[in-house]
């Protein structure tokens, strides 16, 4: 029987996953709601750990990195709402053995867990086509968890600023005017109490690990 | 011939005149120092060279054209043996230099003329000052024949062409303004004090020293004013006159600030200027690290902007005249600056509205993506589990899972209702926090909910109130669903600028299944307002959720 650990903060999803795995002959041996509670999972040393990326006190990527060192024999499957290729790339780069989107068919979820447990690397069908190269350095949007005070648009601008893009290029990329981009940059600087664009780049590197 | 080539050949004319003066001065000064009389033709050539220099310096062109006639007339006088023609021509052409300086000139020409003046002032100061004192009735006429005066007068003859050559070579580079100011101040003060001494010596012989001492202060004040005017004599008039036309020619509000800043800098000959509205700089010119002196721009008694300028090099602050000039610019520029301020305010309001809309969309996105999405996926997994149990004839477990599924669907339906409620126009809601929370929390129980809002008529700013309400609702929803509590107390207090939300329950405590829901959403909402959130166990059982918000520091306010 495959033993499974779950790191997931959403109760209904966690309940559903537990029910499904029990019905399919697998056992959930440990559950954690957040990053700080994963000691329970480490102690249980399950065959597979299913990890959500958006956790209340951090990101699932931190859990992946930690479990890779503390549970080298366990297989890690990221199960998240993010269907973009860049997120999947980062999951795999952090050391996960699989990346699946939560709205995948239940049969696909079960199959993915079995495959990962058997030693395969699995990427969900809905993100496989959008997967970027691992360690891809092209522009990205920092996660909302890292910058909760910024809007999605501001995070898009922040990601491009952190990658060293100039305002006109950002404006072209996002279909905005130069002035609007300048306004976004100044409101980001004020929201993050940053001195200049370099400080923003440093902040993004610190928070997102790029 | 191209303009550049023509300018180059004209500069050659000016250089030729400078060299001619230098050569003839060498001949004349050699004779003077050796005690011999220079040949008449050398003196004549020297005088002609001087007139030529004054006529064509610094551009090489004769401006105005009638200066040519003046020069020719004076030259004819000199050739006919009338030394007065030289003196008249010299004075007239020197005056034309001043006219050229005041009229349209390039910066390089203007600065080159200042170099010439830098040489002329001490030379004329020497010749006129000593000459005037010596010529006074009873004055010390012997000084004109003293060897020291001879050496000084030779030096005075050299200093002008040398300064002219430096001016041509340096153009607008070099510290000529400062030198002019100091040299003119020093020379004028000396001449004025010497004159006072000389006049007093002639009129009241016993009091000449007293008069000379008493004249030092007014003389130096007058000399300093003259020197400042000479050094920075471009004056405010031209930039001030041009400002209304330039403002009328702007094509957008964003051009007004830089234009006014440039005008301030030009009018004061200041090294740096700045125009700002509140903390926002509309325009600046020059180095901004210098200390700036400010003058408000008023319109309808309202401060629409602030003009600021740095003191000129070597000065510690703006003079009263500078402040008057700034005030004059402020009057002319006030309507345009008020327009620029309004345009900026409108742009900022537009950006704030866009950001508010983005935040609302983000919030909706988070509700759908982070809450409803996983909930529906979880329900789908449970449905798949039921299916699997039924396939294996495990009807008991399937029945339990169906009940669980029903509960989950009910939870999700409630959440959808809450999200829909949040999307209603806020105008239909009570403005005060206490009745609003009472309406939103409802009477559904258990647990029994006690609401305490301090002060009881608290109304929070529009920017923060919706988030406070959402945090309270999310916290209470958590308690209702997962805490298994009998009582729940909600406290909202305003202390200074901090809004504090505390939700206590007597349930099973944090860290249990289900208590995590909504926490990340609460953390995100408080972080937006520089606040914090925590969920901790209460001594004696139950949990306490604390969330803080800071009003007034909302990031776009």
XYZ file of C-alpha atoms in Angstrom:
767
model
C 0.000 0.000 0.000
C 1.337 3.447 -0.953
C 1.594 5.771 2.044
C 0.920 9.439 1.317
C 1.669 12.659 3.184
C -0.398 15.762 2.413
C 0.686 19.398 2.802
C -2.472 21.351 1.961
C -4.354 24.154 3.723
C -7.742 23.900 2.019
C -9.971 21.612 4.131
C -12.402 20.513 1.413
C -9.628 19.589 -0.973
C -7.722 17.791 1.743
C -10.861 15.837 2.709
C -11.546 14.947 -0.928
C -7.970 13.794 -1.501
C -8.021 11.677 1.645
C -11.343 10.077 0.636
C -10.158 9.356 -2.890
C -6.831 7.874 -1.870
C -8.526 5.672 0.752
C -10.968 4.431 -1.888
C -8.053 3.665 -4.217
C -6.168 1.630 -1.616
C -3.703 4.281 -0.514
C -3.349 5.680 2.962
C -2.845 9.273 4.080
C -0.420 8.849 6.975
C 0.329 12.505 7.781
C -1.194 15.918 7.050
C 0.151 19.413 7.473
C -1.726 22.655 6.887
C 1.342 24.821 6.428
C 5.114 24.959 6.050
C 5.773 25.097 9.770
C 3.825 21.867 10.384
C 5.718 19.548 8.032
C 7.645 17.865 10.847
C 4.653 15.523 11.135
C 5.145 14.530 7.507
C 8.898 14.112 7.951
C 8.302 11.873 10.984
C 5.826 9.672 9.039
C 8.260 9.316 6.076
C 5.530 8.499 3.520
C 6.222 7.058 0.057
C 4.740 10.122 -1.639
C 4.148 13.657 -0.350
C 1.465 15.722 -2.108
C 2.230 19.431 -1.688
C 0.160 22.547 -2.410
C 2.129 25.650 -3.457
C -0.026 28.328 -1.796
C 0.303 27.811 1.946
C -0.622 30.304 4.674
C 2.923 30.774 5.977
C 5.029 30.286 2.872
C 5.268 28.582 -0.460
C 5.156 24.877 -1.221
C 8.508 25.274 -3.000
C 10.107 25.751 0.434
C 8.477 22.471 1.521
C 9.795 20.718 -1.603
C 13.348 21.954 -0.999
C 13.245 20.954 2.655
C 11.780 17.510 2.043
C 14.355 16.789 -0.665
C 17.039 16.963 2.017
C 15.086 15.594 4.975
C 13.175 12.850 3.153
C 15.451 11.868 0.263
C 13.630 8.562 -0.263
C 10.131 10.106 -0.518
C 8.700 11.133 -3.854
C 7.243 14.648 -4.083
C 4.177 15.657 -6.132
C 3.102 19.294 -6.334
C -0.688 19.613 -6.605
C -1.687 23.239 -7.105
C -4.215 25.597 -8.702
C -1.548 27.244 -10.897
C -1.763 25.977 -14.441
C 1.062 28.077 -15.895
C 4.186 26.507 -17.256
C 6.563 28.774 -15.346
C 5.190 27.551 -11.998
C 5.542 23.941 -13.099
C 9.126 24.653 -14.184
C 9.926 26.119 -10.789
C 8.353 23.121 -8.998
C 10.543 20.709 -10.947
C 13.594 22.952 -10.550
C 13.033 22.973 -6.780
C 13.170 19.175 -6.781
C 9.571 17.953 -7.156
C 9.003 14.696 -9.047
C 5.688 15.783 -10.444
C 3.420 18.782 -10.992
C -0.323 18.470 -11.340
C -3.182 20.968 -11.374
C -5.935 20.528 -8.798
C -8.739 20.495 -11.333
C -7.239 17.422 -13.014
C -9.522 14.414 -13.378
C -9.518 12.334 -10.135
C -8.273 9.356 -12.126
C -5.322 11.462 -13.315
C -4.546 12.437 -9.715
C -4.528 8.780 -8.630
C -2.440 7.749 -11.635
C 0.044 10.563 -11.001
C 0.568 9.524 -7.400
C 1.107 5.918 -8.437
C 3.525 6.937 -11.201
C 5.528 9.227 -8.956
C 5.670 6.498 -6.297
C 6.960 4.127 -8.975
C 9.809 6.465 -9.791
C 8.465 8.406 -12.786
C 8.391 12.168 -13.218
C 4.869 13.397 -13.980
C 3.637 16.665 -15.413
C -0.115 17.204 -15.731
C -1.527 17.233 -19.251
C -2.891 20.769 -18.829
C 0.533 22.285 -18.121
C 2.829 20.013 -20.125
C 2.375 22.113 -23.275
C 3.282 25.280 -21.428
C 6.319 23.962 -19.596
C 9.407 26.144 -19.842
C 12.978 25.035 -19.601
C 14.006 24.330 -16.039
C 15.809 27.360 -14.603
C 14.344 29.527 -17.340
C 15.412 33.138 -16.815
C 12.778 34.896 -18.899
C 10.363 37.292 -17.231
C 7.880 35.941 -14.751
C 5.211 37.191 -12.356
C 6.140 36.932 -8.671
C 3.563 34.996 -6.639
C 0.822 36.804 -4.717
C 1.965 35.054 -1.537
C 5.370 36.735 -1.800
C 3.905 40.212 -2.410
C 0.411 40.250 -0.890
C 0.128 44.031 -0.967
C 0.505 44.228 -4.773
C -2.141 43.707 -7.421
C -1.608 41.161 -10.194
C -0.758 43.963 -12.650
C 1.752 45.428 -10.210
C 3.345 42.014 -9.731
C 3.652 41.615 -13.505
C 5.435 44.976 -13.694
C 7.574 44.062 -10.662
C 8.702 40.808 -12.300
C 9.807 42.649 -15.435
C 11.511 45.446 -13.467
C 13.358 42.814 -11.426
C 14.559 41.258 -14.674
C 16.063 44.598 -15.648
C 13.499 45.630 -18.252
C 13.208 49.370 -19.010
C 9.791 51.064 -18.818
C 9.231 51.358 -22.600
C 9.882 47.639 -23.063
C 7.568 46.773 -20.167
C 4.931 49.056 -21.705
C 5.177 47.226 -25.041
C 5.102 43.813 -23.363
C 2.015 44.575 -21.262
C 0.247 46.807 -23.786
C 0.348 49.889 -21.532
C 1.573 53.450 -21.987
C 5.018 54.455 -20.720
C 3.391 56.815 -18.252
C 1.142 54.116 -16.826
C 4.151 51.838 -16.359
C 6.009 54.683 -14.618
C 2.992 55.144 -12.322
C 2.957 51.420 -11.540
C 6.685 51.436 -10.789
C 6.363 54.384 -8.415
C 3.396 52.814 -6.593
C 5.333 49.522 -6.289
C 8.352 51.377 -4.882
C 6.122 53.074 -2.330
C 4.200 49.878 -1.435
C 7.396 47.898 -0.886
C 9.304 50.813 0.672
C 12.059 50.307 -1.881
C 14.522 53.031 -2.870
C 14.967 52.189 -6.533
C 14.620 49.511 -9.191
C 17.735 47.710 -8.017
C 16.267 47.423 -4.539
C 13.153 45.889 -6.138
C 15.293 43.328 -7.971
C 17.043 42.405 -4.729
C 13.678 42.113 -2.948
C 12.313 39.795 -5.645
C 15.455 37.655 -5.493
C 15.112 37.380 -1.718
C 11.407 36.558 -1.717
C 11.127 34.395 -4.797
C 14.630 32.983 -4.888
C 15.372 33.992 -8.458
C 30.310 79.547 -47.231
C 28.796 77.612 -44.388
C 27.769 79.333 -41.165
C 30.401 77.368 -39.258
C 33.143 78.437 -41.689
C 32.011 82.045 -41.506
C 32.005 81.956 -37.702
C 35.483 80.447 -37.768
C 36.901 83.163 -40.047
C 35.257 85.890 -37.916
C 36.836 84.460 -34.785
C 40.103 84.721 -36.724
C 39.437 88.477 -37.115
C 39.027 88.815 -33.344
C 42.226 86.853 -32.735
C 44.079 89.065 -35.235
C 42.981 92.186 -33.336
C 44.069 90.634 -30.024
C 47.484 89.716 -31.417
C 47.906 93.194 -32.939
C 47.208 94.798 -29.551
C 49.621 92.399 -27.822
C 52.420 93.164 -30.299
C 51.933 96.941 -30.210
C 51.639 96.863 -26.406
C 54.949 95.015 -26.283
C 56.570 97.788 -28.303
C 55.023 100.637 -26.287
C 55.715 99.034 -22.894
C 59.341 98.312 -23.821
C 59.822 102.018 -24.550
C 58.094 103.056 -21.341
C 60.164 100.709 -19.177
C 63.412 101.781 -20.785
C 62.508 105.443 -20.277
C 62.412 106.258 -23.992
C 59.560 107.741 -25.964
C 57.974 105.214 -28.326
C 58.004 106.224 -32.007
C 54.878 108.077 -33.083
C 53.922 105.425 -35.646
C 54.104 102.712 -32.976
C 51.715 104.710 -30.780
C 49.404 105.277 -33.743
C 49.384 101.584 -34.683
C 48.811 100.689 -31.054
C 45.822 103.024 -30.792
C 44.332 101.676 -34.029
C 44.818 98.093 -32.793
C 43.015 98.910 -29.552
C 40.057 100.417 -31.418
C 39.938 97.406 -33.740
C 39.935 95.058 -30.776
C 37.051 96.863 -29.081
C 35.130 97.052 -32.363
C 35.240 93.369 -33.298
C 35.637 91.561 -29.975
C 34.605 88.791 -29.325
C 32.691 87.488 -32.364
C 34.876 89.140 -35.038
C 31.789 90.823 -36.533
C 31.081 94.562 -36.430
C 27.846 94.882 -34.490
C 26.032 97.220 -34.937
C 27.177 97.952 -38.438
C 27.519 101.694 -37.840
C 30.324 100.833 -35.414
C 32.429 100.554 -38.588
C 31.754 104.230 -39.390
C 32.582 105.187 -35.825
C 35.803 103.214 -35.938
C 36.821 104.718 -39.288
C 36.082 108.270 -38.068
C 38.134 107.768 -34.931
C 40.966 106.135 -36.916
C 40.992 109.133 -39.254
C 41.213 111.438 -36.230
C 44.131 109.464 -34.864
C 45.914 109.517 -38.213
C 45.386 113.279 -38.331
C 47.127 113.535 -34.960
C 44.179 114.100 -32.603
C 44.697 111.952 -29.497
C 41.203 112.925 -28.293
C 39.799 110.867 -31.162
C 41.353 107.777 -29.589
C 39.866 108.543 -26.174
C 36.411 109.210 -27.647
C 36.587 106.103 -29.850
C 37.814 103.976 -26.964
C 34.959 105.136 -24.713
C 32.317 104.715 -27.434
C 33.503 101.245 -28.490
C 33.815 100.122 -24.859
C 30.205 101.249 -24.347
C 29.258 99.212 -27.413
C 30.845 96.175 -25.757
C 28.467 96.690 -22.844
C 25.556 97.055 -25.285
C 26.611 93.841 -27.023
C 26.726 92.108 -23.673
C 23.200 93.267 -22.838
C 21.728 92.422 -26.249
C 21.468 89.085 -27.973
C 24.685 87.176 -27.563
C 25.634 83.571 -27.195
C 26.723 82.407 -23.762
C 30.304 82.049 -25.038
C 30.316 85.636 -26.375
C 28.825 86.938 -23.166
C 31.448 85.189 -21.073
C 34.270 86.308 -23.405
C 33.116 89.920 -22.954
C 33.228 89.363 -19.209
C 36.878 88.345 -19.548
C 37.555 91.586 -21.466
C 35.782 93.566 -18.733
C 37.811 91.652 -16.184
C 40.942 93.159 -17.794
C 39.420 96.590 -18.445
C 38.148 97.232 -14.936
C 41.478 97.096 -13.063
C 43.249 98.884 -15.931
C 40.717 101.701 -16.096
C 40.516 101.710 -12.305
C 44.261 102.273 -12.197
C 44.462 104.920 -14.930
C 41.271 106.817 -14.067
C 41.606 106.485 -10.288
C 45.245 107.601 -10.105
C 44.728 110.184 -12.853
C 41.691 111.667 -11.115
C 43.406 111.830 -7.739
C 46.545 113.365 -9.258
C 44.521 115.924 -11.196
C 42.668 117.209 -8.138
C 43.638 120.744 -7.045
C 46.517 120.254 -4.629
C 46.562 116.523 -5.398
C 49.697 114.403 -5.515
C 50.534 114.991 -9.195
C 53.983 113.455 -8.684
C 52.527 109.929 -8.609
C 52.105 110.046 -12.402
C 55.888 110.169 -12.782
C 56.709 107.689 -10.074
C 58.543 104.525 -11.353
C 56.058 102.291 -9.533
C 53.183 103.915 -11.444
C 55.084 103.375 -14.693
C 55.418 99.656 -13.967
C 51.769 99.477 -12.904
C 50.591 101.288 -16.027
C 52.554 98.851 -18.226
C 50.891 96.002 -16.344
C 47.531 97.750 -16.882
C 48.191 97.920 -20.634
C 48.942 94.192 -20.754
C 46.108 92.952 -18.639
C 43.373 93.890 -21.149
C 44.671 92.055 -24.259
C 45.710 89.086 -22.134
C 42.236 88.876 -20.609
C 40.706 89.267 -24.096
C 42.842 86.372 -25.371
C 41.835 84.200 -22.399
C 38.172 85.057 -23.065
C 38.447 84.047 -26.736
C 40.223 80.826 -25.795
C 37.911 79.782 -22.951
C 34.500 81.029 -24.117
C 31.926 79.951 -21.537
C 34.375 77.727 -19.674
C 36.232 79.073 -16.667
C 35.230 80.900 -13.487
C 34.828 84.330 -15.064
C 31.663 85.284 -13.150
C 33.330 84.855 -9.802
C 36.494 86.659 -10.927
C 34.502 89.563 -12.341
C 32.535 89.921 -9.150
C 35.602 89.905 -6.919
C 37.803 92.044 -9.153
C 35.105 94.635 -9.807
C 34.250 94.759 -6.109
C 37.887 95.181 -5.101
C 38.780 97.729 -7.780
C 35.617 99.775 -7.414
C 35.943 99.884 -3.641
C 39.561 100.995 -3.933
C 38.770 103.678 -6.509
C 35.787 104.981 -4.554
C 37.719 105.144 -1.283
C 40.693 106.778 -3.021
C 38.392 109.346 -4.616
C 36.772 110.092 -1.271
C 40.199 110.476 0.281
C 41.422 112.710 -2.532
C 38.349 114.974 -2.506
C 38.475 115.271 1.291
C 42.199 116.034 1.123
C 41.470 118.886 -1.253
C 38.431 120.267 0.548
C 39.036 119.558 4.260
C 42.713 118.541 4.495
C 42.704 117.507 8.165
C 39.749 115.097 7.751
C 40.762 113.095 4.708
C 41.638 109.916 6.655
C 38.376 110.020 8.591
C 36.387 110.502 5.391
C 38.284 107.663 3.698
C 37.547 105.311 6.596
C 33.900 106.344 6.725
C 33.565 105.764 2.994
C 34.779 102.151 3.125
C 31.425 100.627 4.054
C 29.182 102.503 1.567
C 31.870 102.175 -1.102
C 32.135 98.416 -0.702
C 28.316 98.065 -0.640
C 28.011 100.073 -3.864
C 30.930 98.219 -5.429
C 29.433 94.847 -4.553
C 26.102 95.777 -6.118
C 27.844 96.980 -9.266
C 29.958 93.843 -9.394
C 26.998 91.518 -8.949
C 25.120 93.338 -11.658
C 28.134 93.118 -13.955
C 28.788 89.449 -13.274
C 25.177 88.334 -13.595
C 23.923 91.218 -15.632
C 21.982 89.128 -18.103
C 19.203 89.968 -15.666
C 15.762 88.555 -15.203
C 14.010 90.679 -17.786
C 14.581 88.598 -20.893
C 13.556 85.194 -19.437
C 10.628 86.861 -17.636
C 9.406 88.515 -20.814
C 9.711 85.261 -22.734
C 7.880 83.132 -20.151
C 4.222 83.886 -21.104
C 4.919 83.157 -24.779
C 6.799 79.966 -23.954
C 3.990 78.839 -21.617
C 1.453 79.522 -24.363
C 3.505 77.360 -26.693
C 3.588 74.271 -24.449
C 1.810 71.232 -25.820
C 1.145 69.476 -22.517
C 0.937 70.078 -18.783
C 4.097 68.040 -18.239
C 6.149 70.690 -20.116
C 5.199 73.493 -17.709
C 7.345 72.407 -14.742
C 10.640 72.024 -16.671
C 9.982 75.288 -18.562
C 9.396 77.292 -15.376
C 12.429 75.667 -13.724
C 14.615 76.701 -16.687
C 13.229 80.249 -16.559
C 14.025 80.502 -12.838
C 17.553 79.303 -13.458
C 18.125 81.680 -16.378
C 16.608 84.681 -14.623
C 18.712 84.288 -11.494
C 21.837 82.880 -13.180
C 21.403 80.202 -10.557
C 23.237 76.872 -10.816
C 20.061 74.895 -9.987
C 16.313 75.358 -9.813
C 13.277 73.260 -9.125
C 9.477 73.452 -9.321
C 7.468 71.190 -7.086
C 3.886 70.512 -6.052
C 3.940 69.071 -2.546
C 6.635 66.402 -2.640
C 6.302 65.903 -6.412
C 8.920 67.584 -8.580
C 7.308 69.025 -11.720
C 10.606 70.118 -13.216
C 14.194 70.829 -12.333
C 17.271 72.295 -13.940
C 20.895 71.952 -12.893
C 22.353 69.979 -9.992
C 19.692 69.057 -7.447
C 22.095 68.326 -4.592
C 22.590 72.038 -3.840
C 20.634 73.714 -1.019
C 17.569 75.379 -2.514
C 15.685 78.493 -1.380
C 11.948 78.425 -1.913
C 9.202 80.873 -2.844
C 5.532 79.765 -2.911
C 3.386 80.178 -6.038
C -0.051 81.406 -4.994
C -3.287 81.472 -6.954
C -6.551 82.475 -5.267
C -4.559 82.411 -1.998
C -3.909 78.722 -2.540
C -0.338 77.446 -2.809
C -0.307 75.738 -6.199
C 3.432 75.070 -6.347
C 6.810 76.071 -4.959
C 9.682 77.627 -6.930
C 13.153 76.902 -5.593
C 16.584 78.081 -6.667
C 20.124 77.594 -5.429
C 22.312 80.548 -4.527
C 24.897 81.557 -7.119
C 28.398 80.132 -6.662
C 30.180 81.919 -3.842
C 26.902 83.216 -2.358
C 25.170 81.775 0.677
C 21.550 82.667 -0.091
C 19.238 84.387 -2.530
C 19.284 88.179 -2.493
C 16.134 90.224 -2.033
C 16.223 90.999 -5.736
C 16.374 87.267 -6.461
C 13.290 86.714 -4.314
C 11.505 89.560 -6.107
C 12.377 87.935 -9.436
C 11.076 84.573 -8.208
C 7.869 86.264 -7.052
C 7.460 87.854 -10.492
C 7.946 84.473 -12.182
C 5.463 82.957 -9.730
C 2.800 85.479 -10.732
C 3.271 84.785 -14.443
C 3.487 81.004 -14.074
C 0.772 80.502 -11.420
C -2.175 79.692 -13.754
C -0.100 77.280 -15.832
C 1.325 75.609 -12.717
C -2.198 75.301 -11.270
C -3.189 73.554 -14.511
C -0.169 71.267 -14.286
C -1.034 70.456 -10.692
C -4.627 69.622 -11.637
C -3.466 67.469 -14.543
C -1.138 65.605 -12.246
C -3.864 65.142 -9.615
C -6.215 63.832 -12.314
C -3.572 61.382 -13.546
C -2.965 60.183 -10.000
C -6.693 59.793 -9.348
C -6.995 57.813 -12.570
C -4.142 55.587 -11.511
C -5.669 55.108 -8.058
C -8.987 54.156 -9.638
C -7.237 51.701 -11.942
C -5.343 50.201 -9.029
C -8.513 49.951 -6.946
C -10.188 48.157 -9.844
C -7.167 45.839 -10.169
C -7.287 45.090 -6.454
C -10.995 44.302 -6.634
C -10.332 41.957 -9.547
C -7.462 40.381 -7.627
C -9.740 39.868 -4.661
C -12.370 38.216 -6.825
C -9.677 36.179 -8.520
C -8.377 35.038 -5.135
C -11.880 34.125 -3.973
C -12.537 32.059 -7.078
C -9.047 30.680 -7.603
C -7.892 30.019 -4.052
C -11.173 29.169 -2.359
C -13.900 28.019 -4.720
C -11.518 26.303 -7.155
C -9.911 23.946 -4.613
C -13.312 23.439 -2.927
C -14.910 22.232 -6.162
C -11.855 20.105 -7.001
C -12.025 18.580 -3.515
C -15.729 17.829 -3.923
C -14.943 16.224 -7.266
C -12.338 13.985 -5.591
C -14.866 12.970 -2.919
C -17.440 12.224 -5.641
C -14.837 10.044 -7.382
C -14.201 8.298 -4.067
C -17.945 7.620 -3.685
C -18.014 6.196 -7.165
C -15.072 3.960 -6.368
C -16.677 2.789 -3.089
C -19.944 2.001 -4.828
C -18.074 0.024 -7.485
C -16.624 -2.102 -4.730
C -20.039 -2.364 -2.976
C -18.805 -0.475 0.098
C -22.142 1.286 0.560
C -21.536 2.196 4.200
C -18.471 4.279 3.428
C -20.141 5.603 0.287
C -23.119 6.760 2.387
C -20.806 8.552 4.820
C -18.968 10.202 1.942
C -22.266 11.331 0.382
C -23.111 13.121 3.652
C -19.656 14.658 3.654
C -20.161 15.718 0.044
C -23.475 17.370 0.911
C -21.812 19.295 3.740
C -19.034 20.408 1.413
C -21.496 21.533 -1.249
C -23.408 23.493 1.406
C -20.169 25.144 2.540
C -19.284 26.060 -1.015
C -22.766 27.429 -1.700
C -22.483 29.661 1.374
C -19.103 30.891 0.169
C -20.546 31.701 -3.253
C -23.322 33.646 -1.538
C -20.757 35.625 0.467
C -18.703 36.428 -2.603
C -21.838 37.547 -4.448
C -22.792 39.697 -1.451
C -19.396 41.383 -1.560
C -19.909 42.299 -5.189
C -23.060 44.314 -4.463
C -22.747 48.096 -4.682
C -21.584 49.318 -1.270
C -24.169 52.103 -1.263
C -26.884 49.736 0.006
C -24.886 48.913 3.133
C -24.916 50.778 6.466
C -21.991 53.205 6.738
C -21.200 52.486 10.389
C -19.189 49.406 11.147
C -21.292 47.950 13.997
C -24.659 47.708 12.163
C -22.827 46.618 9.004
C -21.102 43.738 10.817
C -24.341 42.780 12.583
C -26.102 42.606 9.224
C -23.324 40.601 7.573
C -22.715 38.182 10.448
C -26.420 37.249 10.747
C -27.819 35.242 13.644
C -26.917 31.758 12.475
C -25.579 29.657 15.386
C -24.025 27.982 17.221
C -21.818 29.618 18.282
C -23.613 32.581 19.775
C -21.856 35.670 18.499
C -21.144 38.721 20.645
C -20.082 41.847 18.763
C -18.168 44.714 20.407
C -17.163 47.748 18.344
C -15.235 50.516 20.084
C -16.120 53.354 19.635
C -19.702 52.200 19.046
C -20.297 54.660 16.177
C -17.045 53.728 14.444
C -16.949 54.336 10.682
C -13.707 53.465 8.937
C -12.352 55.025 5.724
C -13.694 53.490 2.498
C -10.233 52.190 1.691
C -10.026 49.937 4.750
C -13.592 49.167 5.941
C -14.416 46.466 3.331
C -11.250 44.557 4.214
C -11.934 44.756 7.948
C -15.452 43.404 7.339
C -14.122 40.584 5.165
C -11.542 39.563 7.765
C -14.224 39.452 10.503
C -16.517 37.383 8.243
C -13.757 34.949 7.305
C -12.707 34.530 10.925
C -16.297 33.909 12.094
C -16.924 31.510 9.196
C -13.865 29.534 10.342
C -15.209 29.403 13.890
C -18.676 28.333 12.709
C -17.355 25.576 10.482
C -14.359 24.174 12.256
C -14.034 25.319 15.867
C -17.017 23.440 17.335
C -17.485 26.431 19.631
C -20.479 27.537 21.716
C -19.458 31.180 22.026
C -17.624 33.563 19.755
C -16.695 37.155 20.595
C -15.792 39.677 17.901
C -14.025 42.865 18.997
C -13.139 45.702 16.652
C -11.321 48.663 18.179
C -9.717 51.794 16.759
C -6.644 52.958 18.634
C -5.021 55.962 17.003
C -4.425 54.823 13.429
C -4.592 51.105 14.219
C -7.728 49.030 13.709
C -7.573 45.854 15.772
C -9.821 42.843 15.137
C -9.893 40.092 17.786
C -12.088 37.002 17.302
C -12.189 34.646 20.289
C -13.941 31.275 20.509
C -14.243 28.502 23.080
C -13.898 25.671 20.575
C -11.316 22.972 19.965
C -8.414 25.376 19.351
C -6.145 26.074 16.357
C -3.960 23.581 14.525
C -6.885 21.235 13.948
C -8.309 20.132 10.661
C -10.068 22.938 8.907
C -8.794 25.873 10.890
C -6.396 26.878 8.136
C -9.036 28.022 5.692
C -9.093 31.724 5.001
C -5.926 32.425 7.007
C -3.844 33.195 3.971
C -6.595 35.470 2.714
C -6.678 37.258 6.097
C -2.871 37.606 6.053
C -2.992 39.083 2.551
C -5.674 41.584 3.500
C -3.847 42.813 6.630
C -0.500 43.002 4.824
C -2.050 45.420 2.330
C -2.597 47.857 5.198
C 0.788 47.298 6.870
C -0.908 45.127 9.478
C -0.383 41.643 10.925
C -2.492 38.580 11.663
C -2.130 35.591 13.978
C -4.144 32.606 15.143
C -3.187 31.339 18.579
C -4.573 28.980 21.236
C -6.309 30.685 24.159
C -5.368 29.631 27.654
C -8.228 27.474 28.876
C -9.305 26.363 25.403
C -10.416 27.792 22.088
C -8.518 30.086 19.770
C -7.905 33.773 19.236
C -7.507 35.365 15.851
C -5.909 38.816 15.921
C -5.661 41.034 12.855
C -4.457 44.633 12.681
C -4.770 47.290 9.995
C -3.226 50.733 9.831
C -5.546 53.408 8.500
C -4.067 56.425 6.813
C -1.078 54.461 5.535
C -3.053 52.632 2.929
C -0.452 52.286 0.258
C -2.011 54.568 -2.335
C -3.306 57.191 -0.014
